[in-house]
JSON list of C-alpha atoms in Angstrom, two decimals:
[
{"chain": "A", "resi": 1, "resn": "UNK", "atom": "CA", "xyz": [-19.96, -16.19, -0.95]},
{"chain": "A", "resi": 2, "resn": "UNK", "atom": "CA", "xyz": [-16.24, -16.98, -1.84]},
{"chain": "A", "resi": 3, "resn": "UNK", "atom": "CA", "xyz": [-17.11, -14.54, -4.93]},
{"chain": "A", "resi": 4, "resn": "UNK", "atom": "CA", "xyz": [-18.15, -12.02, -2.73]},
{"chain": "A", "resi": 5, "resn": "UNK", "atom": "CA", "xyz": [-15.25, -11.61, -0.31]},
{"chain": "A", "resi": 6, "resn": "UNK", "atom": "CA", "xyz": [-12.88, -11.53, -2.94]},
{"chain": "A", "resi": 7, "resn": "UNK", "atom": "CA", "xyz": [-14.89, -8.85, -5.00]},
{"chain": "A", "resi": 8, "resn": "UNK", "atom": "CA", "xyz": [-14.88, -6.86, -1.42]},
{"chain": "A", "resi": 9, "resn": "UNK", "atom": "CA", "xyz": [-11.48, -7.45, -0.80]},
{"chain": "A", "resi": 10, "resn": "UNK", "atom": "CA", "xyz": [-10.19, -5.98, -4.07]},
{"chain": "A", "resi": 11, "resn": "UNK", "atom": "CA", "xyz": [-12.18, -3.16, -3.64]},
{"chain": "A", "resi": 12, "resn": "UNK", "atom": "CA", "xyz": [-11.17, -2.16, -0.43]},
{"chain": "A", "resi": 13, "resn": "UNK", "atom": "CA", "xyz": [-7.79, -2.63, -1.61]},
{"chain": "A", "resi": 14, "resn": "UNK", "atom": "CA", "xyz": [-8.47, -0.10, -4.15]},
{"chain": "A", "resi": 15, "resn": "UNK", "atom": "CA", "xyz": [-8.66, 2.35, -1.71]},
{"chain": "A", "resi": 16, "resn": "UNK", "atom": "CA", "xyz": [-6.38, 1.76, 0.73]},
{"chain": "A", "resi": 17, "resn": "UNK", "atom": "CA", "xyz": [-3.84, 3.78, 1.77]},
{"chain": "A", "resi": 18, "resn": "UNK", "atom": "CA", "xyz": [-1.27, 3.37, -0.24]},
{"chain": "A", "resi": 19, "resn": "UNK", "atom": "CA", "xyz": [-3.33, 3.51, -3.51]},
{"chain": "A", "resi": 20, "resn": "UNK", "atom": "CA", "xyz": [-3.78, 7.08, -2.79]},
{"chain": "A", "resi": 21, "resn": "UNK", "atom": "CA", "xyz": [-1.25, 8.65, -0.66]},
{"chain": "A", "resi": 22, "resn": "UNK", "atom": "CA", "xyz": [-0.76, 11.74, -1.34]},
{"chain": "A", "resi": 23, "resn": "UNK", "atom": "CA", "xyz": [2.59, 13.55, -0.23]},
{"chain": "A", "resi": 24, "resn": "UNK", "atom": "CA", "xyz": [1.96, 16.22, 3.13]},
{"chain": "A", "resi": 25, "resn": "UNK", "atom": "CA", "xyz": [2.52, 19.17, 0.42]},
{"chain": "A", "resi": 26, "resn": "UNK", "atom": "CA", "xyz": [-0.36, 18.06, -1.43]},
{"chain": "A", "resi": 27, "resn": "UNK", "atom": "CA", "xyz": [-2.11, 17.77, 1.41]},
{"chain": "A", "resi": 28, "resn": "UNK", "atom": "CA", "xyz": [-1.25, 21.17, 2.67]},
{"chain": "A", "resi": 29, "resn": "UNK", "atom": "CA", "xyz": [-2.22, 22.93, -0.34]},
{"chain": "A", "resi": 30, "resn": "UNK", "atom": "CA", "xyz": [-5.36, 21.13, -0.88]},
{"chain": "A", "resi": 31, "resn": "UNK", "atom": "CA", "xyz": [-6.57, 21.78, 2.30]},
{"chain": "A", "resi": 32, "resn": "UNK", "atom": "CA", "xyz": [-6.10, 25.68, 1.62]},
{"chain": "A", "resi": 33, "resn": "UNK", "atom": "CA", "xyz": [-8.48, 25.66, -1.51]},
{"chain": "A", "resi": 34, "resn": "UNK", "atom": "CA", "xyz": [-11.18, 22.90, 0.51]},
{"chain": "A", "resi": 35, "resn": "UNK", "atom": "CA", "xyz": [-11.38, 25.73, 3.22]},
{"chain": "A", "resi": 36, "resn": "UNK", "atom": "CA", "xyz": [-10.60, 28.69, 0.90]},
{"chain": "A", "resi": 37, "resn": "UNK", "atom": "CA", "xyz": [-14.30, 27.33, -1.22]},
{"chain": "A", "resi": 38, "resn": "UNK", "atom": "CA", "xyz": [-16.56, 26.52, 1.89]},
{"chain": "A", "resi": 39, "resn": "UNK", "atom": "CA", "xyz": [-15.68, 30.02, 3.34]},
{"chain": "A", "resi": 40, "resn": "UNK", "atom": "CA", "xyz": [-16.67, 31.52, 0.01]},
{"chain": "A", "resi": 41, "resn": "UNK", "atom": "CA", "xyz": [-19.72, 29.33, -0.55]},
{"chain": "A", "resi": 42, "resn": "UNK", "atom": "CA", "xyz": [-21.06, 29.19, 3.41]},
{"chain": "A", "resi": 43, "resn": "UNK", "atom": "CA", "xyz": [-19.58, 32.78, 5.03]},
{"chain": "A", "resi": 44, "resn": "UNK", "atom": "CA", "xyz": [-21.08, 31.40, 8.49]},
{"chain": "A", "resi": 45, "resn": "UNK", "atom": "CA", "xyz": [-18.23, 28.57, 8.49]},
{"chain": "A", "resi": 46, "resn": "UNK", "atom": "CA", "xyz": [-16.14, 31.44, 8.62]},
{"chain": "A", "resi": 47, "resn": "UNK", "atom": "CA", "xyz": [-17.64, 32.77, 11.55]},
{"chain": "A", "resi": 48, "resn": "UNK", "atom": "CA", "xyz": [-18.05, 29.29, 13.37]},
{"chain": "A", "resi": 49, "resn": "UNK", "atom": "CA", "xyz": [-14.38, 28.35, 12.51]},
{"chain": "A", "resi": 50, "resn": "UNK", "atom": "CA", "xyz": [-13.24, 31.27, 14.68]},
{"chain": "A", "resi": 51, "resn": "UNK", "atom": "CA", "xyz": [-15.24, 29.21, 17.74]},
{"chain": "A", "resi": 52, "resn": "UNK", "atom": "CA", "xyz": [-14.01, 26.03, 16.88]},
{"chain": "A", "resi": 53, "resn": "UNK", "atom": "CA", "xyz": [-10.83, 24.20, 18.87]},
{"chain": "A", "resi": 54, "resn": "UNK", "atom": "CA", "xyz": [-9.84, 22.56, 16.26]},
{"chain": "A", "resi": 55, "resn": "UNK", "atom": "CA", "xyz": [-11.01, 21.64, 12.90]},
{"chain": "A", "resi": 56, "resn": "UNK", "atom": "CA", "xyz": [-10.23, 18.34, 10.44]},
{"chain": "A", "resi": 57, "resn": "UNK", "atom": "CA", "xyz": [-9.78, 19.29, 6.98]},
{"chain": "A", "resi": 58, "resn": "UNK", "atom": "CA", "xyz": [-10.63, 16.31, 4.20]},
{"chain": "A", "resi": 59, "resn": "UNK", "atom": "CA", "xyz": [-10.33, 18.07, 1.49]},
{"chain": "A", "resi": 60, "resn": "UNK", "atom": "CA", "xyz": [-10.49, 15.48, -1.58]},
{"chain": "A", "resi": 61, "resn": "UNK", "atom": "CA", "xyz": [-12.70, 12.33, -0.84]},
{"chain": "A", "resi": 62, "resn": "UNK", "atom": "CA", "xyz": [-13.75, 10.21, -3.50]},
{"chain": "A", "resi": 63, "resn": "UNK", "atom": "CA", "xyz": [-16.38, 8.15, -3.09]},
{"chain": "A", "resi": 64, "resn": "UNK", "atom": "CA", "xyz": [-17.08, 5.00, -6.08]},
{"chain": "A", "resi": 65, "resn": "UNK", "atom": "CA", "xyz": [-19.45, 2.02, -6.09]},
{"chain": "A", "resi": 66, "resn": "UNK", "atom": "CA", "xyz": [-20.80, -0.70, -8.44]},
{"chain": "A", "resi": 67, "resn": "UNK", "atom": "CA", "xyz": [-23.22, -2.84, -6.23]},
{"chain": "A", "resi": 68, "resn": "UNK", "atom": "CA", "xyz": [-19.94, -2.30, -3.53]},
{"chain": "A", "resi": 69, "resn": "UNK", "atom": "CA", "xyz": [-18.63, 0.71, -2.84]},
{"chain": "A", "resi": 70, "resn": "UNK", "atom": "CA", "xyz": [-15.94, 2.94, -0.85]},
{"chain": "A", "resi": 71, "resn": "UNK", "atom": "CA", "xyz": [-14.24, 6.08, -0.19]},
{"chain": "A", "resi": 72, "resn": "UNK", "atom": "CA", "xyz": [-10.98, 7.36, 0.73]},
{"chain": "A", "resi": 73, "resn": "UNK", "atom": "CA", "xyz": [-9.38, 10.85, 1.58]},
{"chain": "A", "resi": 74, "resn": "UNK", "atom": "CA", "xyz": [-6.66, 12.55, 3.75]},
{"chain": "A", "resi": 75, "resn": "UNK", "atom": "CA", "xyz": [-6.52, 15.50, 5.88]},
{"chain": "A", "resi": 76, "resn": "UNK", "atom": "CA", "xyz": [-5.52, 17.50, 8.45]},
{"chain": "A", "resi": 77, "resn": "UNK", "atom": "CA", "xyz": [-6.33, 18.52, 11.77]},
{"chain": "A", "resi": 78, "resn": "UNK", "atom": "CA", "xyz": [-5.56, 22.05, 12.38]},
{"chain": "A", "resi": 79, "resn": "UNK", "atom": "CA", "xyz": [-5.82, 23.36, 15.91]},
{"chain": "A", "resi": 80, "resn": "UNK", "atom": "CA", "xyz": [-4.59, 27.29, 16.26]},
{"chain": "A", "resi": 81, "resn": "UNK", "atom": "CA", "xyz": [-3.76, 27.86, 13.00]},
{"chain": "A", "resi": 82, "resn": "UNK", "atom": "CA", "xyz": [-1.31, 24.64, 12.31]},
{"chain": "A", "resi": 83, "resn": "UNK", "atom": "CA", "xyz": [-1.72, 21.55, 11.26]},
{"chain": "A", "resi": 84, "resn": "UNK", "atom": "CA", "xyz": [-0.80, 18.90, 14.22]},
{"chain": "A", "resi": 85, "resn": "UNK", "atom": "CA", "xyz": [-1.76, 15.51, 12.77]},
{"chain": "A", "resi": 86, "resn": "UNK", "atom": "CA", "xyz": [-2.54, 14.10, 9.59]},
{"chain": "A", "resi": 87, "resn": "UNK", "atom": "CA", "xyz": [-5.76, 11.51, 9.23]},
{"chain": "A", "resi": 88, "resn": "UNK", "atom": "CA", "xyz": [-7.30, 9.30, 6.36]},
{"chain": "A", "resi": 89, "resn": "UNK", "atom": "CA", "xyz": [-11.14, 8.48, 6.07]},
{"chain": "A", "resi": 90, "resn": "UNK", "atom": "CA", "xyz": [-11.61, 5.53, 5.05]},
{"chain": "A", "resi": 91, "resn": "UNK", "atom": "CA", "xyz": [-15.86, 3.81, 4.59]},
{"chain": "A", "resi": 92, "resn": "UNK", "atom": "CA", "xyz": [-17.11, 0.58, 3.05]},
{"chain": "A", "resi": 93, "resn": "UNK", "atom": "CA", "xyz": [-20.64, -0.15, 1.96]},
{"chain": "A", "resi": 94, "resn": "UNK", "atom": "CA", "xyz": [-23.11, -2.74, -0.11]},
{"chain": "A", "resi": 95, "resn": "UNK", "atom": "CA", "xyz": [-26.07, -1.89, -1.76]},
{"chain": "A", "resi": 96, "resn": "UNK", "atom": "CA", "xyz": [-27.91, -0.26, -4.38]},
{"chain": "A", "resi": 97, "resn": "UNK", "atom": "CA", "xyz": [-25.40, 2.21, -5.99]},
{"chain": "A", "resi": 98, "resn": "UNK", "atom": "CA", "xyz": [-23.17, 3.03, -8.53]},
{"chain": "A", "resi": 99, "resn": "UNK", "atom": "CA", "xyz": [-20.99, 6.44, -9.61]},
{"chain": "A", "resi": 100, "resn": "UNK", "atom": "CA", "xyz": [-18.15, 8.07, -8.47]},
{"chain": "A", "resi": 101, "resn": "UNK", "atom": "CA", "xyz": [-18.16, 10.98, -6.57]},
{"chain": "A", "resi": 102, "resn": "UNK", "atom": "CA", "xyz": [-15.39, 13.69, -5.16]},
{"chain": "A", "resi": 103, "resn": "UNK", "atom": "CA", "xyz": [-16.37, 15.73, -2.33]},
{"chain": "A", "resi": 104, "resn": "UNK", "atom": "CA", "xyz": [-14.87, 17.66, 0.88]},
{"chain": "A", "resi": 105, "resn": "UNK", "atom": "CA", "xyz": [-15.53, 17.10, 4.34]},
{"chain": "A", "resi": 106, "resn": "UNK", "atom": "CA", "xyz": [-14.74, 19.60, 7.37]},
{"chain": "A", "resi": 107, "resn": "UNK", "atom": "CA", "xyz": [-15.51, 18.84, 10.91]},
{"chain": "A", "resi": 108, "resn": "UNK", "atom": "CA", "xyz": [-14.73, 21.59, 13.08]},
{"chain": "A", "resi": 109, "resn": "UNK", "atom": "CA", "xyz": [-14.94, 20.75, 17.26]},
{"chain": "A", "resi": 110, "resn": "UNK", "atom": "CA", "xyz": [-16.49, 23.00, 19.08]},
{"chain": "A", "resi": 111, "resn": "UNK", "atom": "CA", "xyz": [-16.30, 21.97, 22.19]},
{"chain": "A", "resi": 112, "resn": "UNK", "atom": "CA", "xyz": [-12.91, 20.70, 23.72]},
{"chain": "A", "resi": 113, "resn": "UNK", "atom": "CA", "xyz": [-13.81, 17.79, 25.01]},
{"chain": "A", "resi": 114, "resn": "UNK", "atom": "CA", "xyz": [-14.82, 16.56, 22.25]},
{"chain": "A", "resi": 115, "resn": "UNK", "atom": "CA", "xyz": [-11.63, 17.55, 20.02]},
{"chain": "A", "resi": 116, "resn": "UNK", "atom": "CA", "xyz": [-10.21, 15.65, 22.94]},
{"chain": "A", "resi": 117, "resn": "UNK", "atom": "CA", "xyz": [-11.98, 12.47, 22.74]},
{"chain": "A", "resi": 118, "resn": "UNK", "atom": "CA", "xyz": [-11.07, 12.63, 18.63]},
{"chain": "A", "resi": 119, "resn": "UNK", "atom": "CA", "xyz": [-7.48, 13.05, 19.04]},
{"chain": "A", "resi": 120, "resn": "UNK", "atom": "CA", "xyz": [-7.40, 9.95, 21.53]},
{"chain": "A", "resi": 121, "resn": "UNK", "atom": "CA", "xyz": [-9.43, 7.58, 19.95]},
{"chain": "A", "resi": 122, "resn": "UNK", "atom": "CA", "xyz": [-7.28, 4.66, 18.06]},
{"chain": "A", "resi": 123, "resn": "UNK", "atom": "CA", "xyz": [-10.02, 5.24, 15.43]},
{"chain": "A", "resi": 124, "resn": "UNK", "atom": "CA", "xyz": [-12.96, 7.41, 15.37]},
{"chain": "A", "resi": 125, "resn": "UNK", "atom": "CA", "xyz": [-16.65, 7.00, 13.44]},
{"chain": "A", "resi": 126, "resn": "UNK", "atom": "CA", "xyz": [-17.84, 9.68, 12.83]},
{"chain": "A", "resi": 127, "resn": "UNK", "atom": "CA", "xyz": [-21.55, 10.47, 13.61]},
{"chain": "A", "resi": 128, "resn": "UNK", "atom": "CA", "xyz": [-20.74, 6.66, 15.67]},
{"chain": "A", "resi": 129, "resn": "UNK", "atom": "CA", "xyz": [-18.15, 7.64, 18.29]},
{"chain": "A", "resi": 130, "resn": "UNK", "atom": "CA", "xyz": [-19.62, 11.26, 19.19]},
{"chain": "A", "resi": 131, "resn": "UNK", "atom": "CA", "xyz": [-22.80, 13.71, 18.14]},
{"chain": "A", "resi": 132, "resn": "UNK", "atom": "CA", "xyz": [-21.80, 15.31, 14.92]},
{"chain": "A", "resi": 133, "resn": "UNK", "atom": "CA", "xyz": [-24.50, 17.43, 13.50]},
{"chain": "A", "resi": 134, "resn": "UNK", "atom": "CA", "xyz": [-24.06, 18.12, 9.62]},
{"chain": "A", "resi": 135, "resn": "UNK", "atom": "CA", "xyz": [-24.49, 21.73, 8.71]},
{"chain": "A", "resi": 136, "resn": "UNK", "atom": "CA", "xyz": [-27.66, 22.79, 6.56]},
{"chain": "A", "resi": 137, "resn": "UNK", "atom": "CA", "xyz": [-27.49, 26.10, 4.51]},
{"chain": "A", "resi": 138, "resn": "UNK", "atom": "CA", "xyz": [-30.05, 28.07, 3.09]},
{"chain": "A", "resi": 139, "resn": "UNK", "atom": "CA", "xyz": [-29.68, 30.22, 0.16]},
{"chain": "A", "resi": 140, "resn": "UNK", "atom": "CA", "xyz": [-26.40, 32.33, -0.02]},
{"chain": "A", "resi": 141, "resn": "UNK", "atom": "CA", "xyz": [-24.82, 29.96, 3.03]},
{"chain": "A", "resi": 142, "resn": "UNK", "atom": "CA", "xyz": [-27.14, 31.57, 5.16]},
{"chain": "A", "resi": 143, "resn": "UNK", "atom": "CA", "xyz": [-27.42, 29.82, 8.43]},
{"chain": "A", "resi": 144, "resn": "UNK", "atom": "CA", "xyz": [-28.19, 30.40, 12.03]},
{"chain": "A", "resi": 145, "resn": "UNK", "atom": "CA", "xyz": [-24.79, 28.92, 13.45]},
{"chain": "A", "resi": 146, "resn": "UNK", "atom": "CA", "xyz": [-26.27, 29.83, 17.41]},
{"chain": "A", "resi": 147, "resn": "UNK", "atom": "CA", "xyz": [-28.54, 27.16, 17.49]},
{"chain": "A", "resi": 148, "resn": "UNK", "atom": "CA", "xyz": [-25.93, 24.70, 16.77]},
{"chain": "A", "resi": 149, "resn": "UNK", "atom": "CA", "xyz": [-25.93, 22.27, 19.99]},
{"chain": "A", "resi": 150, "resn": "UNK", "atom": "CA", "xyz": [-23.55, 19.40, 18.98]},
{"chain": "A", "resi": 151, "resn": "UNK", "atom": "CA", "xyz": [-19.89, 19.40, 19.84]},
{"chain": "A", "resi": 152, "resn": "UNK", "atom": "CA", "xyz": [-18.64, 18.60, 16.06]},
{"chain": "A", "resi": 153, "resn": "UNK", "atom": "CA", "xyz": [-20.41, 19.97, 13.18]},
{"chain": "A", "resi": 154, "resn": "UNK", "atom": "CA", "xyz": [-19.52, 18.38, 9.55]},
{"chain": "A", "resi": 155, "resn": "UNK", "atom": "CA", "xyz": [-19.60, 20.49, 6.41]},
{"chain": "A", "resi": 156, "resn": "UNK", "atom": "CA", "xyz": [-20.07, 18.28, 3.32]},
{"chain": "A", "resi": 157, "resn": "UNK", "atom": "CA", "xyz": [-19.27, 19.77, -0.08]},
{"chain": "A", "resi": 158, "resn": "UNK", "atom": "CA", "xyz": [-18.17, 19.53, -3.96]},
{"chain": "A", "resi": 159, "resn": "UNK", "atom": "CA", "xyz": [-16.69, 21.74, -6.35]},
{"chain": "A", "resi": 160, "resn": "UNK", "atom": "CA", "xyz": [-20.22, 22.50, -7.43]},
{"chain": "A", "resi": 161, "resn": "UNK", "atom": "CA", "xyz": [-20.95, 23.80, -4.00]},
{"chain": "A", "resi": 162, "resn": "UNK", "atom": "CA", "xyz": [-22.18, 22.46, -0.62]},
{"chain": "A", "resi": 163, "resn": "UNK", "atom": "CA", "xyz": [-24.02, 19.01, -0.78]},
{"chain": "A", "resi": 164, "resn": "UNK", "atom": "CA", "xyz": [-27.05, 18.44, 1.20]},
{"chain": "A", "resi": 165, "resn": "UNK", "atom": "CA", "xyz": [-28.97, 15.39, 2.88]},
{"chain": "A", "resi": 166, "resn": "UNK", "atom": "CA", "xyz": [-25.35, 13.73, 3.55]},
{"chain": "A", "resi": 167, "resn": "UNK", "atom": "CA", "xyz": [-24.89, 10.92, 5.75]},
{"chain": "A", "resi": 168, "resn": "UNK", "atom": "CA", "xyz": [-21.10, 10.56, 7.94]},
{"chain": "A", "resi": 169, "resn": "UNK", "atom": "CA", "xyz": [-21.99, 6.77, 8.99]},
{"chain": "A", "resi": 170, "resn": "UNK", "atom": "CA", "xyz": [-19.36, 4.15, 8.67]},
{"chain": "A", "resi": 171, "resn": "UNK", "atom": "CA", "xyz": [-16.54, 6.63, 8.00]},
{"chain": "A", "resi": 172, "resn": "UNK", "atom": "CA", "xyz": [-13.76, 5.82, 9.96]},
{"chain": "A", "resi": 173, "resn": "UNK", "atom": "CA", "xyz": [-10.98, 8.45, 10.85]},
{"chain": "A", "resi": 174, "resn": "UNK", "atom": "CA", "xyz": [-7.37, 6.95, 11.42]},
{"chain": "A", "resi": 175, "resn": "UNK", "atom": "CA", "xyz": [-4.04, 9.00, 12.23]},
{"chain": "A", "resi": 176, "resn": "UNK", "atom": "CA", "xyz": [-1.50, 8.87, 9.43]},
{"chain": "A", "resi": 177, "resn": "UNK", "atom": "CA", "xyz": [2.39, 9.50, 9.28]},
{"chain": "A", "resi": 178, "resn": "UNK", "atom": "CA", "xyz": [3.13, 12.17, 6.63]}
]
């Protein structure tokens, strides 16, 4: 057992913040080509971004396991156009697995409440702390964003184009001074 909490603990200290921490400019730009490639590979986030009150931009997560595994990112909330707070998503998990994986994640709020609840919350799990439904495209991006009912929908993609079948439990979302 003793073996196990220290092999956890090193792990998780792998990806803590300040093994990654990357500088607001970095940030900033990243964010720009995350958002720049889900427009281009799913034109409806385009369209639902315009609805959205505010929408959290992670754009470089990697994920890594061996029996134990993790993730990390940061990002960006940007409400009108400007980014207002910086965030880290941090998740921790055991079983079968091993790899390491990059990937974006956008949530975009549309419903202001909800944005609300996000932006006071000490920490916030999401698909744990409110309804987020993660966005399933067809061929081309296609996708019928007016049947979309949640309040946050999550868009979950790689370099090699939007990921499907994704999971958001045990991510938790922490503010961050940059």
């Amino acid at each position: 057992m003793k073996k196990l909490i220290a092999i956890t603990s090193a792990f998780l200290l792998l990806f803590s913040q300040a093994s990654f921490s990357a500088s607001k400019a970095e940030i900033d730009a990243e964010i720009k080509v995350a958002l720049d490639e889900l427009y281009k590979n799913a034109p409806a986030a385009k369209e639902l971004s315009a609805k959205a009150k505010g929408i959290l931009v992670f754009p470089s997560i990697v994920k890594a396991g061996l029996g134990i595994g993790g993730s990390f990112g940061e990002g960006a909330l940007i409400i009108g156009g400007k980014k207002v707070q910086y965030y880290n998503n941090i998740a921790g998990s055991i079983g079968f697995q091993i790899g390491v994986e990059k990937r974006s994640e956008v949530y975009m709020f549309l419903k202001a409440d909800a944005l609300k609840e996000f932006r006071n919350a000490s920490g916030w799990n999401a698909g744990g702390d409110a309804s987020v439904a993660v966005a399933v495209w067809g061929a081309g991006g296609a996708a019928n964003i007016e049947s979309i009912k949640e309040p946050v929908v999550a868009f979950v993609f790689s370099p090699q184009g939007l990921m499907y079948n994704l999971t958001l439990e045990g991510s938790k979302i922490n503010k961050i001074d940059k």
